[in-house]
Amino acid sequence: MAEPKHDESLEPEEGFAEDGIGFETDIADEVETLRAERDDMRDRFMRALADAENARKRGERDRREAEQYGGSKLSRDMLPVFDNLKRALEVVTDEQREANKALIEGVELTLRELINVFGKHGIEPIAPEVGETFDPQLHQAMFEAPVPGTKAGEIIQVMAEGFLLHDRLLRPAQVGVSSTPAG
């Protein structure tokens, strides 16, 4: 009769005790190793999720800023056009206005349209009035002079309007400021 085949997979592996205690210890060690690996992977996964969310938020913020402030260079370049149109209208005399009525109206319409375009793109004027208090966040002092009847820090002359692009300063208003000492 043939001898039964011996299945080697049923025999304890080398280094394991016959009683199985060594085997259980090795399984417990392997389970601990796998748990540590799992915890490490979970931690790395959570960090990757947080990084992805931060990148998404940063991308969204960058997109919004590019949308709002991307045209700031062009906007800044258009401000002298506004200044020149405004100056041209300020020096027109009544006689010139009568003699060149259509021309003057055309310049006024062009200035109004430019202001409308500015508004559509978030460009708002900073138009201080004489007597207001100087604000270094919005105004640029072009000169100081002692003017009777004023207090130090009051605006005494406005040379050019300033502009904000949404909430950012595009150009400060250019003003003269009183330096009259407190009396």
PDB file of C-alpha atoms in Angstrom:
ATOM      1  CA  MET A   1       0.000   0.000   0.000  1.00  0.00           C
ATOM      2  CA  ALA A   2       1.120   3.550  -0.735  1.00  0.00           C
ATOM      3  CA  GLU A   3       2.322   5.706   2.088  1.00  0.00           C
ATOM      4  CA  PRO A   4       0.039   8.716   2.810  1.00  0.00           C
ATOM      5  CA  LYS A   5       1.406  12.035   1.611  1.00  0.00           C
ATOM      6  CA  HIS A   6       2.677  14.331   4.300  1.00  0.00           C
ATOM      7  CA  ASP A   7       1.279  17.948   4.217  1.00  0.00           C
ATOM      8  CA  GLU A   8       4.144  20.201   5.326  1.00  0.00           C
ATOM      9  CA  SER A   9       1.889  23.267   5.658  1.00  0.00           C
ATOM     10  CA  LEU A  10       0.316  21.747   8.753  1.00  0.00           C
ATOM     11  CA  GLU A  11       3.610  21.538  10.603  1.00  0.00           C
ATOM     12  CA  PRO A  12       4.682  24.437  12.805  1.00  0.00           C
ATOM     13  CA  GLU A  13       7.070  26.862  11.097  1.00  0.00           C
ATOM     14  CA  GLU A  14      10.653  26.974  12.159  1.00  0.00           C
ATOM     15  CA  GLY A  15      11.175  28.957  15.319  1.00  0.00           C
ATOM     16  CA  PHE A  16       7.637  28.421  16.631  1.00  0.00           C
ATOM     17  CA  ALA A  17       7.133  26.404  19.736  1.00  0.00           C
ATOM     18  CA  GLU A  18       4.899  23.381  19.609  1.00  0.00           C
ATOM     19  CA  ASP A  19       2.594  24.956  22.173  1.00  0.00           C
ATOM     20  CA  GLY A  20       1.750  27.976  19.903  1.00  0.00           C
ATOM     21  CA  ILE A  21       2.774  30.703  22.370  1.00  0.00           C
ATOM     22  CA  GLY A  22       5.473  32.049  20.052  1.00  0.00           C
ATOM     23  CA  PHE A  23       2.989  31.996  17.202  1.00  0.00           C
ATOM     24  CA  GLU A  24       0.462  34.109  19.150  1.00  0.00           C
ATOM     25  CA  THR A  25       3.180  36.588  20.143  1.00  0.00           C
ATOM     26  CA  ASP A  26       4.249  37.016  16.516  1.00  0.00           C
ATOM     27  CA  ILE A  27       0.620  37.571  15.402  1.00  0.00           C
ATOM     28  CA  ALA A  28       0.114  40.140  18.168  1.00  0.00           C
ATOM     29  CA  ASP A  29       3.302  41.920  17.050  1.00  0.00           C
ATOM     30  CA  GLU A  30       2.150  41.843  13.447  1.00  0.00           C
ATOM     31  CA  VAL A  31      -1.295  43.207  14.419  1.00  0.00           C
ATOM     32  CA  GLU A  32       0.388  46.045  16.347  1.00  0.00           C
ATOM     33  CA  THR A  33       2.614  46.787  13.362  1.00  0.00           C
ATOM     34  CA  LEU A  34      -0.422  46.838  11.061  1.00  0.00           C
ATOM     35  CA  ARG A  35      -2.327  49.121  13.486  1.00  0.00           C
ATOM     36  CA  ALA A  36       0.612  51.535  13.618  1.00  0.00           C
ATOM     37  CA  GLU A  37       0.810  51.468   9.824  1.00  0.00           C
ATOM     38  CA  ARG A  38      -2.954  52.050   9.573  1.00  0.00           C
ATOM     39  CA  ASP A  39      -2.767  54.983  12.018  1.00  0.00           C
ATOM     40  CA  ASP A  40       0.144  56.459  10.079  1.00  0.00           C
ATOM     41  CA  MET A  41      -1.764  56.090   6.790  1.00  0.00           C
ATOM     42  CA  ARG A  42      -4.892  57.635   8.340  1.00  0.00           C
ATOM     43  CA  ASP A  43      -2.812  60.565   9.610  1.00  0.00           C
ATOM     44  CA  ARG A  44      -1.198  61.038   6.189  1.00  0.00           C
ATOM     45  CA  PHE A  45      -4.616  60.782   4.506  1.00  0.00           C
ATOM     46  CA  MET A  46      -6.118  63.420   6.835  1.00  0.00           C
ATOM     47  CA  ARG A  47      -3.153  65.732   6.199  1.00  0.00           C
ATOM     48  CA  ALA A  48      -3.525  65.233   2.447  1.00  0.00           C
ATOM     49  CA  LEU A  49      -7.241  66.073   2.720  1.00  0.00           C
ATOM     50  CA  ALA A  50      -6.441  69.212   4.730  1.00  0.00           C
ATOM     51  CA  ASP A  51      -3.750  70.208   2.206  1.00  0.00           C
ATOM     52  CA  ALA A  52      -6.185  69.703  -0.669  1.00  0.00           C
ATOM     53  CA  GLU A  53      -8.844  71.808   1.086  1.00  0.00           C
ATOM     54  CA  ASN A  54      -6.305  74.563   1.806  1.00  0.00           C
ATOM     55  CA  ALA A  55      -5.162  74.501  -1.826  1.00  0.00           C
ATOM     56  CA  ARG A  56      -8.795  74.746  -2.971  1.00  0.00           C
ATOM     57  CA  LYS A  57      -9.438  77.719  -0.675  1.00  0.00           C
ATOM     58  CA  ARG A  58      -6.178  79.400  -1.735  1.00  0.00           C
ATOM     59  CA  GLY A  59      -7.061  78.867  -5.397  1.00  0.00           C
ATOM     60  CA  GLU A  60     -10.528  80.320  -4.862  1.00  0.00           C
ATOM     61  CA  ARG A  61      -9.078  83.348  -3.039  1.00  0.00           C
ATOM     62  CA  ASP A  62      -6.461  83.862  -5.770  1.00  0.00           C
ATOM     63  CA  ARG A  63      -9.155  83.630  -8.443  1.00  0.00           C
ATOM     64  CA  ARG A  64     -11.333  86.197  -6.643  1.00  0.00           C
ATOM     65  CA  GLU A  65      -8.373  88.557  -6.198  1.00  0.00           C
ATOM     66  CA  ALA A  66      -7.378  88.194  -9.846  1.00  0.00           C
ATOM     67  CA  GLU A  67     -10.960  88.929 -10.850  1.00  0.00           C
ATOM     68  CA  GLN A  68     -11.212  92.002  -8.610  1.00  0.00           C
ATOM     69  CA  TYR A  69      -7.708  93.410  -8.797  1.00  0.00           C
ATOM     70  CA  GLY A  70      -6.306  91.991 -12.041  1.00  0.00           C
ATOM     71  CA  GLY A  71      -7.090  95.198 -13.919  1.00  0.00           C
ATOM     72  CA  SER A  72      -5.430  97.501 -11.397  1.00  0.00           C
ATOM     73  CA  LYS A  73      -2.568  98.404 -13.747  1.00  0.00           C
ATOM     74  CA  LEU A  74      -4.980  99.374 -16.530  1.00  0.00           C
ATOM     75  CA  SER A  75      -7.152 101.205 -14.005  1.00  0.00           C
ATOM     76  CA  ARG A  76      -4.162 103.160 -12.729  1.00  0.00           C
ATOM     77  CA  ASP A  77      -3.207 104.014 -16.318  1.00  0.00           C
ATOM     78  CA  MET A  78      -6.726 105.380 -16.976  1.00  0.00           C
ATOM     79  CA  LEU A  79      -6.651 107.847 -14.070  1.00  0.00           C
ATOM     80  CA  PRO A  80      -4.670 110.523 -15.991  1.00  0.00           C
ATOM     81  CA  VAL A  81      -7.372 110.391 -18.694  1.00  0.00           C
ATOM     82  CA  PHE A  82      -9.960 111.181 -16.012  1.00  0.00           C
ATOM     83  CA  ASP A  83      -7.748 113.970 -14.608  1.00  0.00           C
ATOM     84  CA  ASN A  84      -7.217 115.550 -18.027  1.00  0.00           C
ATOM     85  CA  LEU A  85     -10.905 115.499 -18.965  1.00  0.00           C
ATOM     86  CA  LYS A  86     -11.812 117.003 -15.600  1.00  0.00           C
ATOM     87  CA  ARG A  87      -9.133 119.726 -15.887  1.00  0.00           C
ATOM     88  CA  ALA A  88     -10.276 120.554 -19.425  1.00  0.00           C
ATOM     89  CA  LEU A  89     -13.834 121.110 -18.203  1.00  0.00           C
ATOM     90  CA  GLU A  90     -12.707 123.163 -15.182  1.00  0.00           C
ATOM     91  CA  VAL A  91     -10.906 125.769 -17.316  1.00  0.00           C
ATOM     92  CA  VAL A  92     -13.702 126.299 -19.853  1.00  0.00           C
ATOM     93  CA  THR A  93     -15.068 129.851 -19.686  1.00  0.00           C
ATOM     94  CA  ASP A  94     -18.706 130.766 -20.272  1.00  0.00           C
ATOM     95  CA  GLU A  95     -17.805 132.302 -23.659  1.00  0.00           C
ATOM     96  CA  GLN A  96     -15.991 129.128 -24.724  1.00  0.00           C
ATOM     97  CA  ARG A  97     -18.916 127.028 -23.514  1.00  0.00           C
ATOM     98  CA  GLU A  98     -21.317 129.022 -25.719  1.00  0.00           C
ATOM     99  CA  ALA A  99     -19.023 129.026 -28.736  1.00  0.00           C
ATOM    100  CA  ASN A 100     -18.180 125.293 -28.497  1.00  0.00           C
ATOM    101  CA  LYS A 101     -21.320 123.906 -26.900  1.00  0.00           C
ATOM    102  CA  ALA A 102     -21.308 120.565 -28.766  1.00  0.00           C
ATOM    103  CA  LEU A 103     -17.599 119.993 -28.101  1.00  0.00           C
ATOM    104  CA  ILE A 104     -17.916 120.743 -24.376  1.00  0.00           C
ATOM    105  CA  GLU A 105     -20.987 118.501 -24.083  1.00  0.00           C
ATOM    106  CA  GLY A 106     -19.031 115.727 -25.809  1.00  0.00           C
ATOM    107  CA  VAL A 107     -16.194 116.038 -23.303  1.00  0.00           C
ATOM    108  CA  GLU A 108     -18.712 116.044 -20.407  1.00  0.00           C
ATOM    109  CA  LEU A 109     -20.399 112.919 -21.782  1.00  0.00           C
ATOM    110  CA  THR A 110     -17.012 111.229 -22.196  1.00  0.00           C
ATOM    111  CA  LEU A 111     -16.114 112.028 -18.583  1.00  0.00           C
ATOM    112  CA  ARG A 112     -19.494 110.723 -17.338  1.00  0.00           C
ATOM    113  CA  GLU A 113     -19.062 107.520 -19.334  1.00  0.00           C
ATOM    114  CA  LEU A 114     -15.566 107.041 -17.945  1.00  0.00           C
ATOM    115  CA  ILE A 115     -16.937 107.455 -14.405  1.00  0.00           C
ATOM    116  CA  ASN A 116     -19.681 104.882 -15.215  1.00  0.00           C
ATOM    117  CA  VAL A 117     -17.089 102.407 -16.509  1.00  0.00           C
ATOM    118  CA  PHE A 118     -14.992 102.975 -13.393  1.00  0.00           C
ATOM    119  CA  GLY A 119     -18.020 102.242 -11.207  1.00  0.00           C
ATOM    120  CA  LYS A 120     -18.882  99.096 -13.166  1.00  0.00           C
ATOM    121  CA  HIS A 121     -15.378  97.774 -12.461  1.00  0.00           C
ATOM    122  CA  GLY A 122     -15.286  98.687  -8.757  1.00  0.00           C
ATOM    123  CA  ILE A 123     -13.301 101.920  -9.065  1.00  0.00           C
ATOM    124  CA  GLU A 124     -14.688 104.488  -6.650  1.00  0.00           C
ATOM    125  CA  PRO A 125     -13.497 108.099  -6.328  1.00  0.00           C
ATOM    126  CA  ILE A 126     -12.079 109.555  -3.126  1.00  0.00           C
ATOM    127  CA  ALA A 127     -13.214 113.168  -3.308  1.00  0.00           C
ATOM    128  CA  PRO A 128     -12.271 114.981  -0.085  1.00  0.00           C
ATOM    129  CA  GLU A 129     -13.690 118.421   0.598  1.00  0.00           C
ATOM    130  CA  VAL A 130     -11.839 121.473   1.883  1.00  0.00           C
ATOM    131  CA  GLY A 131     -12.138 121.479   5.673  1.00  0.00           C
ATOM    132  CA  GLU A 132     -12.161 117.692   6.093  1.00  0.00           C
ATOM    133  CA  THR A 133      -9.484 116.083   8.245  1.00  0.00           C
ATOM    134  CA  PHE A 134      -6.431 114.691   6.481  1.00  0.00           C
ATOM    135  CA  ASP A 135      -6.427 110.856   6.443  1.00  0.00           C
ATOM    136  CA  PRO A 136      -3.038 109.362   5.545  1.00  0.00           C
ATOM    137  CA  GLN A 137      -4.775 106.118   4.512  1.00  0.00           C
ATOM    138  CA  LEU A 138      -6.667 107.922   1.727  1.00  0.00           C
ATOM    139  CA  HIS A 139      -4.857 111.210   1.148  1.00  0.00           C
ATOM    140  CA  GLN A 140      -1.373 112.261   0.084  1.00  0.00           C
ATOM    141  CA  ALA A 141      -0.211 115.609   1.460  1.00  0.00           C
ATOM    142  CA  MET A 142       1.357 117.539  -1.412  1.00  0.00           C
ATOM    143  CA  PHE A 143       2.157 120.578   0.752  1.00  0.00           C
ATOM    144  CA  GLU A 144       1.519 122.116   4.159  1.00  0.00           C
ATOM    145  CA  ALA A 145       0.745 125.765   4.742  1.00  0.00           C
ATOM    146  CA  PRO A 146      -0.454 127.850   7.669  1.00  0.00           C
ATOM    147  CA  VAL A 147      -3.895 129.170   6.711  1.00  0.00           C
ATOM    148  CA  PRO A 148      -5.718 131.457   9.148  1.00  0.00           C
ATOM    149  CA  GLY A 149      -9.071 130.120  10.307  1.00  0.00           C
ATOM    150  CA  THR A 150      -8.071 126.456   9.900  1.00  0.00           C
ATOM    151  CA  LYS A 151      -6.739 123.820  12.261  1.00  0.00           C
ATOM    152  CA  ALA A 152      -3.599 121.764  11.700  1.00  0.00           C
ATOM    153  CA  GLY A 153      -4.447 118.627   9.725  1.00  0.00           C
ATOM    154  CA  GLU A 154      -7.407 120.107   7.829  1.00  0.00           C
ATOM    155  CA  ILE A 155      -7.497 119.854   4.062  1.00  0.00           C
ATOM    156  CA  ILE A 156      -7.094 123.325   2.547  1.00  0.00           C
ATOM    157  CA  GLN A 157      -6.897 122.377  -1.136  1.00  0.00           C
ATOM    158  CA  VAL A 158      -7.672 119.332  -3.308  1.00  0.00           C
ATOM    159  CA  MET A 159      -5.352 118.949  -6.311  1.00  0.00           C
ATOM    160  CA  ALA A 160      -6.531 115.548  -7.553  1.00  0.00           C
ATOM    161  CA  GLU A 161      -9.151 113.023  -6.538  1.00  0.00           C
ATOM    162  CA  GLY A 162      -8.023 109.643  -5.325  1.00  0.00           C
ATOM    163  CA  PHE A 163      -9.498 106.263  -6.200  1.00  0.00           C
ATOM    164  CA  LEU A 164     -10.199 102.921  -4.560  1.00  0.00           C
ATOM    165  CA  LEU A 165     -10.344  99.676  -6.504  1.00  0.00           C
ATOM    166  CA  HIS A 166     -12.905  97.749  -4.469  1.00  0.00           C
ATOM    167  CA  ASP A 167     -11.316  98.086  -1.018  1.00  0.00           C
ATOM    168  CA  ARG A 168      -7.723  98.759  -2.105  1.00  0.00           C
ATOM    169  CA  LEU A 169      -6.218 102.183  -2.611  1.00  0.00           C
ATOM    170  CA  LEU A 170      -5.517 102.728  -6.293  1.00  0.00           C
ATOM    171  CA  ARG A 171      -4.333 106.315  -5.887  1.00  0.00           C
ATOM    172  CA  PRO A 172      -4.537 108.607  -2.854  1.00  0.00           C
ATOM    173  CA  ALA A 173      -6.272 111.962  -3.181  1.00  0.00           C
ATOM    174  CA  GLN A 174      -3.645 114.689  -3.536  1.00  0.00           C
ATOM    175  CA  VAL A 175      -4.303 117.473  -1.054  1.00  0.00           C
ATOM    176  CA  GLY A 176      -2.807 120.497   0.673  1.00  0.00           C
ATOM    177  CA  VAL A 177      -2.959 120.418   4.453  1.00  0.00           C
ATOM    178  CA  SER A 178      -3.074 123.213   7.008  1.00  0.00           C
ATOM    179  CA  SER A 179      -0.139 123.507   9.358  1.00  0.00           C
ATOM    180  CA  THR A 180      -1.687 126.266  11.465  1.00  0.00           C
ATOM    181  CA  PRO A 181      -0.679 125.622  15.062  1.00  0.00           C
ATOM    182  CA  ALA A 182      -3.398 125.244  17.653  1.00  0.00           C
ATOM    183  CA  GLY A 183      -4.106 128.675  19.108  1.00  0.00           C
TER     184      GLY A 183
END
